[in-house]
mmCIF file with all atom_site columns, C-alpha atoms in Angstrom:
data_model
loop_
_atom_site.group_PDB
_atom_site.id
_atom_site.type_symbol
_atom_site.label_atom_id
_atom_site.label_alt_id
_atom_site.label_comp_id
_atom_site.label_asym_id
_atom_site.label_entity_id
_atom_site.label_seq_id
_atom_site.pdbx_PDB_ins_code
_atom_site.Cartn_x
_atom_site.Cartn_y
_atom_site.Cartn_z
_atom_site.occupancy
_atom_site.B_iso_or_equiv
_atom_site.pdbx_formal_charge
_atom_site.auth_seq_id
_atom_site.auth_comp_id
_atom_site.auth_asym_id
_atom_site.auth_atom_id
_atom_site.pdbx_PDB_model_num
ATOM 1   C CA . MET A 1 1  ? -89.784  148.738 106.037 1.00 91.00 ? 734 MET A CA 1
ATOM 2   C CA . SER A 1 2  ? -88.812  149.689 102.512 1.00 95.00 ? 735 SER A CA 1
ATOM 3   C CA . THR A 1 3  ? -90.485  151.816 99.870  1.00 96.00 ? 736 THR A CA 1
ATOM 4   C CA . ALA A 1 4  ? -89.549  152.019 96.187  1.00 97.00 ? 737 ALA A CA 1
ATOM 5   C CA . THR A 1 5  ? -91.183  153.960 93.384  1.00 97.00 ? 738 THR A CA 1
ATOM 6   C CA . TYR A 1 6  ? -91.363  153.157 89.677  1.00 98.00 ? 739 TYR A CA 1
ATOM 7   C CA . THR A 1 7  ? -93.148  154.473 86.617  1.00 98.00 ? 740 THR A CA 1
ATOM 8   C CA . VAL A 1 8  ? -95.277  152.007 84.698  1.00 98.00 ? 741 VAL A CA 1
ATOM 9   C CA . VAL A 1 9  ? -95.943  152.556 80.998  1.00 97.00 ? 742 VAL A CA 1
ATOM 10  C CA . GLY A 1 10 ? -99.005  151.385 79.113  1.00 96.00 ? 743 GLY A CA 1
ATOM 11  C CA . MET A 1 11 ? -101.782 151.359 81.698  1.00 97.00 ? 744 MET A CA 1
ATOM 12  C CA . THR A 1 12 ? -104.978 152.813 80.265  1.00 96.00 ? 745 THR A CA 1
ATOM 13  C CA . CYS A 1 13 ? -107.783 151.969 82.670  1.00 95.00 ? 746 CYS A CA 1
ATOM 14  C CA . SER A 1 14 ? -108.637 150.792 86.142  1.00 94.00 ? 747 SER A CA 1
ATOM 15  C CA . HIS A 1 15 ? -108.441 147.161 85.028  1.00 95.00 ? 748 HIS A CA 1
ATOM 16  C CA . CYS A 1 16 ? -104.800 147.773 84.161  1.00 97.00 ? 749 CYS A CA 1
ATOM 17  C CA . VAL A 1 17 ? -104.215 149.206 87.622  1.00 97.00 ? 750 VAL A CA 1
ATOM 18  C CA . SER A 1 18 ? -105.780 146.097 89.148  1.00 97.00 ? 751 SER A CA 1
ATOM 19  C CA . ALA A 1 19 ? -103.614 143.791 87.054  1.00 97.00 ? 752 ALA A CA 1
ATOM 20  C CA . VAL A 1 20 ? -100.395 145.546 88.117  1.00 98.00 ? 753 VAL A CA 1
ATOM 21  C CA . THR A 1 21 ? -101.487 145.762 91.749  1.00 98.00 ? 754 THR A CA 1
ATOM 22  C CA . GLU A 1 22 ? -102.234 142.041 91.830  1.00 98.00 ? 755 GLU A CA 1
ATOM 23  C CA . GLU A 1 23 ? -98.984  140.946 90.210  1.00 98.00 ? 756 GLU A CA 1
ATOM 24  C CA . VAL A 1 24 ? -96.698  143.209 92.230  1.00 98.00 ? 757 VAL A CA 1
ATOM 25  C CA . GLY A 1 25 ? -98.695  142.570 95.404  1.00 98.00 ? 758 GLY A CA 1
ATOM 26  C CA . GLY A 1 26 ? -98.003  138.875 94.982  1.00 97.00 ? 759 GLY A CA 1
ATOM 27  C CA . LEU A 1 27 ? -94.233  139.324 95.296  1.00 97.00 ? 760 LEU A CA 1
ATOM 28  C CA . PRO A 1 28 ? -92.744  137.901 98.509  1.00 96.00 ? 761 PRO A CA 1
ATOM 29  C CA . GLY A 1 29 ? -92.435  140.519 101.246 1.00 96.00 ? 762 GLY A CA 1
ATOM 30  C CA . VAL A 1 30 ? -94.571  143.155 99.549  1.00 97.00 ? 763 VAL A CA 1
ATOM 31  C CA . THR A 1 31 ? -97.018  144.624 102.046 1.00 97.00 ? 764 THR A CA 1
ATOM 32  C CA . GLU A 1 32 ? -98.603  147.434 100.031 1.00 97.00 ? 765 GLU A CA 1
ATOM 33  C CA . VAL A 1 33 ? -98.876  148.491 96.401  1.00 98.00 ? 766 VAL A CA 1
ATOM 34  C CA . ALA A 1 34 ? -100.129 151.885 95.253  1.00 98.00 ? 767 ALA A CA 1
ATOM 35  C CA . VAL A 1 35 ? -100.684 152.679 91.581  1.00 98.00 ? 768 VAL A CA 1
ATOM 36  C CA . ASP A 1 36 ? -101.585 156.080 90.127  1.00 97.00 ? 769 ASP A CA 1
ATOM 37  C CA . LEU A 1 37 ? -103.157 155.642 86.698  1.00 97.00 ? 770 LEU A CA 1
ATOM 38  C CA . PRO A 1 38 ? -102.640 159.150 85.241  1.00 96.00 ? 771 PRO A CA 1
ATOM 39  C CA . SER A 1 39 ? -98.929  159.300 86.081  1.00 97.00 ? 772 SER A CA 1
ATOM 40  C CA . GLY A 1 40 ? -98.161  155.600 85.975  1.00 97.00 ? 773 GLY A CA 1
ATOM 41  C CA . GLY A 1 41 ? -96.666  155.911 89.435  1.00 97.00 ? 774 GLY A CA 1
ATOM 42  C CA . LEU A 1 42 ? -96.115  152.620 91.240  1.00 98.00 ? 775 LEU A CA 1
ATOM 43  C CA . THR A 1 43 ? -95.142  152.625 94.909  1.00 98.00 ? 776 THR A CA 1
ATOM 44  C CA . VAL A 1 44 ? -94.092  149.325 96.442  1.00 98.00 ? 777 VAL A CA 1
ATOM 45  C CA . THR A 1 45 ? -93.879  148.976 100.206 1.00 97.00 ? 778 THR A CA 1
ATOM 46  C CA . SER A 1 46 ? -92.244  145.906 101.667 1.00 97.00 ? 779 SER A CA 1
ATOM 47  C CA . ASP A 1 47 ? -90.746  144.463 104.821 1.00 94.00 ? 780 ASP A CA 1
ATOM 48  C CA . ALA A 1 48 ? -87.303  144.316 103.219 1.00 93.00 ? 781 ALA A CA 1
ATOM 49  C CA . PRO A 1 49 ? -86.141  145.845 99.931  1.00 94.00 ? 782 PRO A CA 1
ATOM 50  C CA . VAL A 1 50 ? -87.587  144.003 96.915  1.00 96.00 ? 783 VAL A CA 1
ATOM 51  C CA . ASP A 1 51 ? -85.299  143.312 93.958  1.00 96.00 ? 784 ASP A CA 1
ATOM 52  C CA . GLU A 1 52 ? -86.010  145.768 91.155  1.00 96.00 ? 785 GLU A CA 1
ATOM 53  C CA . GLY A 1 53 ? -85.803  142.949 88.625  1.00 97.00 ? 786 GLY A CA 1
ATOM 54  C CA . ALA A 1 54 ? -88.594  141.119 90.416  1.00 97.00 ? 787 ALA A CA 1
ATOM 55  C CA . VAL A 1 55 ? -90.799  144.210 90.328  1.00 98.00 ? 788 VAL A CA 1
ATOM 56  C CA . ARG A 1 56 ? -90.080  144.721 86.628  1.00 98.00 ? 789 ARG A CA 1
ATOM 57  C CA . ALA A 1 57 ? -90.884  141.085 85.908  1.00 98.00 ? 790 ALA A CA 1
ATOM 58  C CA . ALA A 1 58 ? -94.177  141.327 87.795  1.00 98.00 ? 791 ALA A CA 1
ATOM 59  C CA . VAL A 1 59 ? -95.178  144.447 85.880  1.00 98.00 ? 792 VAL A CA 1
ATOM 60  C CA . GLU A 1 60 ? -94.325  142.725 82.605  1.00 97.00 ? 793 GLU A CA 1
ATOM 61  C CA . GLU A 1 61 ? -96.282  139.667 83.674  1.00 97.00 ? 794 GLU A CA 1
ATOM 62  C CA . ALA A 1 62 ? -99.284  141.972 84.039  1.00 97.00 ? 795 ALA A CA 1
ATOM 63  C CA . GLY A 1 63 ? -98.692  143.159 80.485  1.00 96.00 ? 796 GLY A CA 1
ATOM 64  C CA . TYR A 1 64 ? -96.947  146.505 81.047  1.00 97.00 ? 797 TYR A CA 1
ATOM 65  C CA . GLU A 1 65 ? -93.481  147.946 81.358  1.00 97.00 ? 798 GLU A CA 1
ATOM 66  C CA . VAL A 1 66 ? -91.451  149.854 83.912  1.00 98.00 ? 799 VAL A CA 1
ATOM 67  C CA . ALA A 1 67 ? -89.996  153.027 82.402  1.00 96.00 ? 800 ALA A CA 1
ATOM 68  C CA . GLY A 1 68 ? -86.216  153.418 82.317  1.00 86.00 ? 801 GLY A CA 1
ATOM 69  C CA . SER A 1 69 ? -83.531  150.783 81.961  1.00 65.00 ? 802 SER A CA 1
ATOM 70  C CA . MET B 1 1  ? -130.722 133.134 65.273  1.00 91.00 ? 510 MET B CA 1
ATOM 71  C CA . SER B 1 2  ? -130.397 136.875 65.709  1.00 95.00 ? 511 SER B CA 1
ATOM 72  C CA . THR B 1 3  ? -127.444 139.239 65.360  1.00 96.00 ? 512 THR B CA 1
ATOM 73  C CA . ALA B 1 4  ? -127.306 142.864 66.507  1.00 97.00 ? 513 ALA B CA 1
ATOM 74  C CA . THR B 1 5  ? -124.457 145.339 66.367  1.00 97.00 ? 514 THR B CA 1
ATOM 75  C CA . TYR B 1 6  ? -123.667 148.250 68.675  1.00 98.00 ? 515 TYR B CA 1
ATOM 76  C CA . THR B 1 7  ? -120.838 150.678 69.220  1.00 98.00 ? 516 THR B CA 1
ATOM 77  C CA . VAL B 1 8  ? -119.341 150.788 72.706  1.00 98.00 ? 517 VAL B CA 1
ATOM 78  C CA . VAL B 1 9  ? -117.653 153.949 73.938  1.00 97.00 ? 518 VAL B CA 1
ATOM 79  C CA . GLY B 1 10 ? -114.851 154.091 76.494  1.00 96.00 ? 519 GLY B CA 1
ATOM 80  C CA . MET B 1 11 ? -113.002 150.814 76.094  1.00 97.00 ? 520 MET B CA 1
ATOM 81  C CA . THR B 1 12 ? -109.245 151.355 76.190  1.00 96.00 ? 521 THR B CA 1
ATOM 82  C CA . CYS B 1 13 ? -107.634 147.944 76.570  1.00 95.00 ? 522 CYS B CA 1
ATOM 83  C CA . SER B 1 14 ? -108.147 144.209 76.367  1.00 94.00 ? 523 SER B CA 1
ATOM 84  C CA . HIS B 1 15 ? -109.371 144.136 79.966  1.00 95.00 ? 524 HIS B CA 1
ATOM 85  C CA . CYS B 1 16 ? -112.217 146.431 78.914  1.00 97.00 ? 525 CYS B CA 1
ATOM 86  C CA . VAL B 1 17 ? -113.060 144.064 76.075  1.00 97.00 ? 526 VAL B CA 1
ATOM 87  C CA . SER B 1 18 ? -113.156 141.152 78.525  1.00 97.00 ? 527 SER B CA 1
ATOM 88  C CA . ALA B 1 19 ? -115.428 143.044 80.909  1.00 97.00 ? 528 ALA B CA 1
ATOM 89  C CA . VAL B 1 20 ? -117.927 143.875 78.153  1.00 98.00 ? 529 VAL B CA 1
ATOM 90  C CA . THR B 1 21 ? -117.779 140.361 76.709  1.00 98.00 ? 530 THR B CA 1
ATOM 91  C CA . GLU B 1 22 ? -118.471 138.829 80.109  1.00 98.00 ? 531 GLU B CA 1
ATOM 92  C CA . GLU B 1 23 ? -121.397 141.087 80.965  1.00 98.00 ? 532 GLU B CA 1
ATOM 93  C CA . VAL B 1 24 ? -123.107 140.887 77.587  1.00 98.00 ? 533 VAL B CA 1
ATOM 94  C CA . GLY B 1 25 ? -122.348 137.188 77.306  1.00 98.00 ? 534 GLY B CA 1
ATOM 95  C CA . GLY B 1 26 ? -124.207 136.640 80.550  1.00 97.00 ? 535 GLY B CA 1
ATOM 96  C CA . LEU B 1 27 ? -127.518 137.888 79.117  1.00 97.00 ? 536 LEU B CA 1
ATOM 97  C CA . PRO B 1 28 ? -130.169 135.169 78.640  1.00 96.00 ? 537 PRO B CA 1
ATOM 98  C CA . GLY B 1 29 ? -130.170 133.751 75.136  1.00 95.00 ? 538 GLY B CA 1
ATOM 99  C CA . VAL B 1 30 ? -126.851 135.265 74.056  1.00 97.00 ? 539 VAL B CA 1
ATOM 100 C CA . THR B 1 31 ? -124.734 132.654 72.308  1.00 97.00 ? 540 THR B CA 1
ATOM 101 C CA . GLU B 1 32 ? -121.802 134.717 71.079  1.00 97.00 ? 541 GLU B CA 1
ATOM 102 C CA . VAL B 1 33 ? -120.258 138.130 71.738  1.00 98.00 ? 542 VAL B CA 1
ATOM 103 C CA . ALA B 1 34 ? -117.609 139.743 69.550  1.00 98.00 ? 543 ALA B CA 1
ATOM 104 C CA . VAL B 1 35 ? -115.926 143.013 70.519  1.00 98.00 ? 544 VAL B CA 1
ATOM 105 C CA . ASP B 1 36 ? -113.530 145.022 68.356  1.00 97.00 ? 545 ASP B CA 1
ATOM 106 C CA . LEU B 1 37 ? -111.436 147.301 70.557  1.00 97.00 ? 546 LEU B CA 1
ATOM 107 C CA . PRO B 1 38 ? -110.277 149.901 67.977  1.00 96.00 ? 547 PRO B CA 1
ATOM 108 C CA . SER B 1 39 ? -113.756 150.583 66.591  1.00 97.00 ? 548 SER B CA 1
ATOM 109 C CA . GLY B 1 40 ? -115.770 149.780 69.709  1.00 97.00 ? 549 GLY B CA 1
ATOM 110 C CA . GLY B 1 41 ? -117.855 147.393 67.638  1.00 98.00 ? 550 GLY B CA 1
ATOM 111 C CA . LEU B 1 42 ? -119.989 144.969 69.625  1.00 98.00 ? 551 LEU B CA 1
ATOM 112 C CA . THR B 1 43 ? -121.764 142.128 67.842  1.00 98.00 ? 552 THR B CA 1
ATOM 113 C CA . VAL B 1 44 ? -124.272 140.120 69.838  1.00 98.00 ? 553 VAL B CA 1
ATOM 114 C CA . THR B 1 45 ? -125.523 136.806 68.513  1.00 97.00 ? 554 THR B CA 1
ATOM 115 C CA . SER B 1 46 ? -128.458 135.148 70.199  1.00 97.00 ? 555 SER B CA 1
ATOM 116 C CA . ASP B 1 47 ? -131.123 132.492 69.787  1.00 94.00 ? 556 ASP B CA 1
ATOM 117 C CA . ALA B 1 48 ? -133.872 135.105 69.757  1.00 93.00 ? 557 ALA B CA 1
ATOM 118 C CA . PRO B 1 49 ? -133.526 138.914 69.523  1.00 94.00 ? 558 PRO B CA 1
ATOM 119 C CA . VAL B 1 50 ? -132.159 140.409 72.762  1.00 96.00 ? 559 VAL B CA 1
ATOM 120 C CA . ASP B 1 51 ? -133.721 143.610 74.062  1.00 96.00 ? 560 ASP B CA 1
ATOM 121 C CA . GLU B 1 52 ? -131.516 146.593 73.258  1.00 96.00 ? 561 GLU B CA 1
ATOM 122 C CA . GLY B 1 53 ? -132.108 147.971 76.735  1.00 97.00 ? 562 GLY B CA 1
ATOM 123 C CA . ALA B 1 54 ? -130.702 144.805 78.254  1.00 97.00 ? 563 ALA B CA 1
ATOM 124 C CA . VAL B 1 55 ? -127.574 145.046 76.115  1.00 98.00 ? 564 VAL B CA 1
ATOM 125 C CA . ARG B 1 56 ? -127.121 148.709 77.039  1.00 98.00 ? 565 ARG B CA 1
ATOM 126 C CA . ALA B 1 57 ? -127.566 147.889 80.723  1.00 98.00 ? 566 ALA B CA 1
ATOM 127 C CA . ALA B 1 58 ? -124.977 145.100 80.507  1.00 98.00 ? 567 ALA B CA 1
ATOM 128 C CA . VAL B 1 59 ? -122.464 147.390 78.809  1.00 98.00 ? 568 VAL B CA 1
ATOM 129 C CA . GLU B 1 60 ? -123.044 150.026 81.495  1.00 97.00 ? 569 GLU B CA 1
ATOM 130 C CA . GLU B 1 61 ? -122.674 147.397 84.188  1.00 97.00 ? 570 GLU B CA 1
ATOM 131 C CA . ALA B 1 62 ? -119.230 146.697 82.740  1.00 97.00 ? 571 ALA B CA 1
ATOM 132 C CA . GLY B 1 63 ? -118.437 150.397 83.034  1.00 96.00 ? 572 GLY B CA 1
ATOM 133 C CA . TYR B 1 64 ? -118.933 151.631 79.455  1.00 97.00 ? 573 TYR B CA 1
ATOM 134 C CA . GLU B 1 65 ? -121.625 153.092 77.231  1.00 97.00 ? 574 GLU B CA 1
ATOM 135 C CA . VAL B 1 66 ? -123.372 152.205 74.014  1.00 98.00 ? 575 VAL B CA 1
ATOM 136 C CA . ALA B 1 67 ? -123.148 155.075 71.526  1.00 96.00 ? 576 ALA B CA 1
ATOM 137 C CA . GLY B 1 68 ? -126.376 156.675 70.311  1.00 86.00 ? 577 GLY B CA 1
ATOM 138 C CA . SER B 1 69 ? -129.696 157.076 72.107  1.00 65.00 ? 578 SER B CA 1
#
């Protein structure tokens, strides 16, 4: 099992949380997604490590951004 | 045709706008709903006047509030 944490920028409400959770949760191998709205914290749990680029792309697909480069 | 305007409090993003539009748009007789996110403006167009209480209830159902009493 693998866990990775990110910070998502731009979420303002619970609908935003749902959008990110859905997109990231749809990535292959992801078993659990936890999002904290106030901090932007995103925790991704998966069977095997998930490519950071894939997580970033999923967050962007939802309409937000992962902080940092 | 009837048009009424309200101010909605609490919307923060386009998902909020969609939620309000869907709920208010589902009221009987409503033919068009326009929501302006920055101002909170909600314009409801309908065949016949729609009860203000029904509009308020729909906005609350979506998770927001109409300003004023």
